[in-house]
PDB file of C-alpha atoms in Angstrom:
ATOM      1  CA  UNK A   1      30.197-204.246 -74.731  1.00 38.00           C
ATOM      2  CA  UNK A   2      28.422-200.980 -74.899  1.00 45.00           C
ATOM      3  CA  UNK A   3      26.730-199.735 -71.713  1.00 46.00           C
ATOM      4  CA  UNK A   4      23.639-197.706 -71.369  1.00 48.00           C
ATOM      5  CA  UNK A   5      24.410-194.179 -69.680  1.00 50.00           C
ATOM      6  CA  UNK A   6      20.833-192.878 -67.912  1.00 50.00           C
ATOM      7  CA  UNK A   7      20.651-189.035 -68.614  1.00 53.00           C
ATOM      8  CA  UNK A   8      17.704-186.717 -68.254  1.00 63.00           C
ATOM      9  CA  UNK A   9      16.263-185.719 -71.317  1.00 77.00           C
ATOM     10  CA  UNK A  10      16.348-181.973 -72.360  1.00 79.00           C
ATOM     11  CA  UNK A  11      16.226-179.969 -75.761  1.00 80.00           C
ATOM     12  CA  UNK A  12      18.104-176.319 -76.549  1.00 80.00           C
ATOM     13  CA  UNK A  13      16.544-174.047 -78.699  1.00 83.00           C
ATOM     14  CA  UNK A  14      18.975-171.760 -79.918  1.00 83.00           C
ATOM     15  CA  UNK A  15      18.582-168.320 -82.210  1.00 84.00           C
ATOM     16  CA  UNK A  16      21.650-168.275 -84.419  1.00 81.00           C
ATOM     17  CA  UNK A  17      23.017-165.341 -86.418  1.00 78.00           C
ATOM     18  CA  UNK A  18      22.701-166.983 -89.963  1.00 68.00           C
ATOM     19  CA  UNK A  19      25.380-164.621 -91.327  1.00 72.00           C
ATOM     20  CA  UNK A  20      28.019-165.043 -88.282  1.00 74.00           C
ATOM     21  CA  UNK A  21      26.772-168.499 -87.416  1.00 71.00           C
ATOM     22  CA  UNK A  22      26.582-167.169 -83.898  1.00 78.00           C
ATOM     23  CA  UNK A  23      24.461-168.323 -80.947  1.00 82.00           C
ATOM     24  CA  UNK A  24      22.466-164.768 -79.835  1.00 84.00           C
ATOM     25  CA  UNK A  25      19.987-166.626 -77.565  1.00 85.00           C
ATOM     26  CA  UNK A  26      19.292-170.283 -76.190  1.00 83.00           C
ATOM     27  CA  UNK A  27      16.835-171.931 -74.166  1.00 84.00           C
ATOM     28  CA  UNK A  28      17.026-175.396 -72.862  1.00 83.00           C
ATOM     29  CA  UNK A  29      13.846-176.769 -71.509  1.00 83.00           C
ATOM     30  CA  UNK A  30      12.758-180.424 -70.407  1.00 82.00           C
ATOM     31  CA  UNK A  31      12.347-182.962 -72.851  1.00 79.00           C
ATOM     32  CA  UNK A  32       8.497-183.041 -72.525  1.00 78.00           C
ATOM     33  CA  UNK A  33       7.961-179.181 -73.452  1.00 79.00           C
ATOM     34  CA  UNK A  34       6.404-177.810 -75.981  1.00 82.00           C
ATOM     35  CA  UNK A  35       8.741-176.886 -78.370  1.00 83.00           C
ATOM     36  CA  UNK A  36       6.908-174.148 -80.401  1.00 84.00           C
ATOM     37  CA  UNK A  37       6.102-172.146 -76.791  1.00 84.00           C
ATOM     38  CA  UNK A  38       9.984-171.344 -76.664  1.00 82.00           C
ATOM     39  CA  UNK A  39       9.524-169.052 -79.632  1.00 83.00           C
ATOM     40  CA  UNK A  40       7.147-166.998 -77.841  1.00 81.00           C
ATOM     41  CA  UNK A  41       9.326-166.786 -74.757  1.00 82.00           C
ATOM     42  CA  UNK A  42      12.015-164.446 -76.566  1.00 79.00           C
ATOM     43  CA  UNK A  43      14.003-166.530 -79.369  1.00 84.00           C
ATOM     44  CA  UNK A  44      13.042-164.032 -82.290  1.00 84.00           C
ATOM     45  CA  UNK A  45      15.080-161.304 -82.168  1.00 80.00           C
ATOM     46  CA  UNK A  46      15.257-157.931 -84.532  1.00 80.00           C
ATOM     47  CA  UNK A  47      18.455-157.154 -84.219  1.00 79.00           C
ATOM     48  CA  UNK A  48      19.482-160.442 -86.166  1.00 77.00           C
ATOM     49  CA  UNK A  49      21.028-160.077 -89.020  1.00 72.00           C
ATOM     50  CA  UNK A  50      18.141-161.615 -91.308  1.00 78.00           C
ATOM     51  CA  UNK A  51      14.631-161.663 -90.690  1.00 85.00           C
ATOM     52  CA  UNK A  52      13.672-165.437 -91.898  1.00 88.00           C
ATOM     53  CA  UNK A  53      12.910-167.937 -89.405  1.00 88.00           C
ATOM     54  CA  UNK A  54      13.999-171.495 -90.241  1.00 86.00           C
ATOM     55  CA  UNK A  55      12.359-174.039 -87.990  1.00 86.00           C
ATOM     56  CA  UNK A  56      11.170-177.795 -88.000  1.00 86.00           C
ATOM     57  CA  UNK A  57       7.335-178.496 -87.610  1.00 89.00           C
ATOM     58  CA  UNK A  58       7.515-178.523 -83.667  1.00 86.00           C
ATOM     59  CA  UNK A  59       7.549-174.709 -83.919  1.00 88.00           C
ATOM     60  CA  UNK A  60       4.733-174.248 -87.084  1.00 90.00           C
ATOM     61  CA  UNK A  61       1.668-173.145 -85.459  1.00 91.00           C
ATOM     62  CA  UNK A  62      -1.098-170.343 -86.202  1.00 92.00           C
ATOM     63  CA  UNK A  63      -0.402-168.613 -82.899  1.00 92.00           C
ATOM     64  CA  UNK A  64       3.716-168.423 -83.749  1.00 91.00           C
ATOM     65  CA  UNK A  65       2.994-167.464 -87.470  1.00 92.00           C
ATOM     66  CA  UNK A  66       0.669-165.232 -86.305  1.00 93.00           C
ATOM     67  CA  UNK A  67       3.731-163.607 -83.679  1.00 91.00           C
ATOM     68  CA  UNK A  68       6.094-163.704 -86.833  1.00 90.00           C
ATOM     69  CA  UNK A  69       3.740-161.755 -89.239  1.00 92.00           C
ATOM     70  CA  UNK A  70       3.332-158.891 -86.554  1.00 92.00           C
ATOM     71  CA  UNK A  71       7.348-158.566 -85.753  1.00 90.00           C
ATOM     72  CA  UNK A  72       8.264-158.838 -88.976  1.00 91.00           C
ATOM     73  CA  UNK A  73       9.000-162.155 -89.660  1.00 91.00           C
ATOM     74  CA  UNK A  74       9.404-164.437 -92.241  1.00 92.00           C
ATOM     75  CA  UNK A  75       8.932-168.466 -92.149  1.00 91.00           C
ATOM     76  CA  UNK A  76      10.290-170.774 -93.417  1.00 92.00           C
ATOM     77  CA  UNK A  77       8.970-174.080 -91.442  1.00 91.00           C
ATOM     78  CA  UNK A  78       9.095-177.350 -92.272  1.00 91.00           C
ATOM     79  CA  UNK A  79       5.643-178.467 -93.663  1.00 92.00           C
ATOM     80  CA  UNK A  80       4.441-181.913 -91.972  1.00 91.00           C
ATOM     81  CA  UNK A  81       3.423-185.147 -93.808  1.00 91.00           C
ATOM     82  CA  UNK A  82      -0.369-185.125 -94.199  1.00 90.00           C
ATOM     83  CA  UNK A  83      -1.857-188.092 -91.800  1.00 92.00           C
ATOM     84  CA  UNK A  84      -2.182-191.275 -93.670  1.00 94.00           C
ATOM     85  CA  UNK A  85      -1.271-189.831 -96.876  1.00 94.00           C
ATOM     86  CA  UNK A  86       1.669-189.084 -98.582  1.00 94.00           C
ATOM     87  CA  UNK A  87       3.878-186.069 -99.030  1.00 93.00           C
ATOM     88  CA  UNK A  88       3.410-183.487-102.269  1.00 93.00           C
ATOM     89  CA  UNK A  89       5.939-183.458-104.076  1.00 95.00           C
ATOM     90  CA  UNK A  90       6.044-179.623-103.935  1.00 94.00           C
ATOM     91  CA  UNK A  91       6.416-180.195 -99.992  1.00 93.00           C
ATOM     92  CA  UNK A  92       9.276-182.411-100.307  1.00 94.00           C
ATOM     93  CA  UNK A  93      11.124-180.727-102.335  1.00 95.00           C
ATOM     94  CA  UNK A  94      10.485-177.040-100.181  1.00 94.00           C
ATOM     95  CA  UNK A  95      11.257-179.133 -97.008  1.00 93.00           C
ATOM     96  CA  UNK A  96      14.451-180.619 -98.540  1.00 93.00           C
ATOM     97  CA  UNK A  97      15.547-176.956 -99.166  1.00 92.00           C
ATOM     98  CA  UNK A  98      14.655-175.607 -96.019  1.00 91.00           C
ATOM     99  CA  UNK A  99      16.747-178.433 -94.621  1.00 89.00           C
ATOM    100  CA  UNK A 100      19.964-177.114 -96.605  1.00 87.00           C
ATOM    101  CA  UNK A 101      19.423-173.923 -94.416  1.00 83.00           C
ATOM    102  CA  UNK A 102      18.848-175.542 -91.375  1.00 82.00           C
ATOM    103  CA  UNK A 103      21.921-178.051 -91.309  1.00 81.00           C
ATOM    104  CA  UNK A 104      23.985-174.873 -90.039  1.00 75.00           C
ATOM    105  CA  UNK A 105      22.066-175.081 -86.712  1.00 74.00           C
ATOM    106  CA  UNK A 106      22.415-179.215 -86.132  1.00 78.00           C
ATOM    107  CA  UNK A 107      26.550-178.565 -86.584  1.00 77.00           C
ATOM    108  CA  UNK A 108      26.099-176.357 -83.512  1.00 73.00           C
ATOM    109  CA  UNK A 109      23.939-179.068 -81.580  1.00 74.00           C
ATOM    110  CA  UNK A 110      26.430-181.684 -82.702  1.00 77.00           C
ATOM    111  CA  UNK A 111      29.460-178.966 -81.167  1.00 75.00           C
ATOM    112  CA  UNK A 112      27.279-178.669 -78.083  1.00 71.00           C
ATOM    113  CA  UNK A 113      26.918-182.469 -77.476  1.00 74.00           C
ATOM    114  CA  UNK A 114      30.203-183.316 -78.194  1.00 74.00           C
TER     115      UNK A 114
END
């Protein structure tokens, strides 16, 4: 019989070292924050050893792109379905590489819950 264990809910945001595969900064905030306001509160760092920024949709937003531009940063976000419609081809197929990227980082989550 499985039984349900009652947790709080929380998410980490983490800034990982693509090269080293390194955790250089985290944040863990309640469930119901915003996710793309924890890249303006200090995740992007220049001392990382690349200068792309690989993130899912949470974070894609005019005022974060507009951050990245300024400090030198490139992204590479995940593109959202359009409402009620659905997804380019050309979308899927950037997303789906994107993702290749991003795996690294869920194999630290997966470390972290475990």
């Amino acid at each position: 019989m499985d039984l349900a264990i009652p947790f709080f809910g929380y998410k980490s945001h983490v800034s990982i070292d693509w090269k080293f595969r390194l955790i250089r900064k985290w944040k863990t905030k309640g469930a119901a924050a915003n996710d793309g306001a924890r890249l303006r509160e200090g995740l992007l760092e220049k001392t990382n050893t690349a200068s792309t920024v690989w993130a899912d949709t949470a974070y894609r937003s005019k005022a974060n792109e507009a951050l990245m531009e300024k400090h030198g940063f490139v992204s590479k976000f995940h593109r959202k379905k359009p409402h009620l419609k659905p997804i380019l081809q050309h979308i899927q197929r950037s997303n789906a590489g994107k993702s290749v990227i991003r795996s690294r980082v869920e194999h630290v989550f997966a470390d972290q819950k475990s």
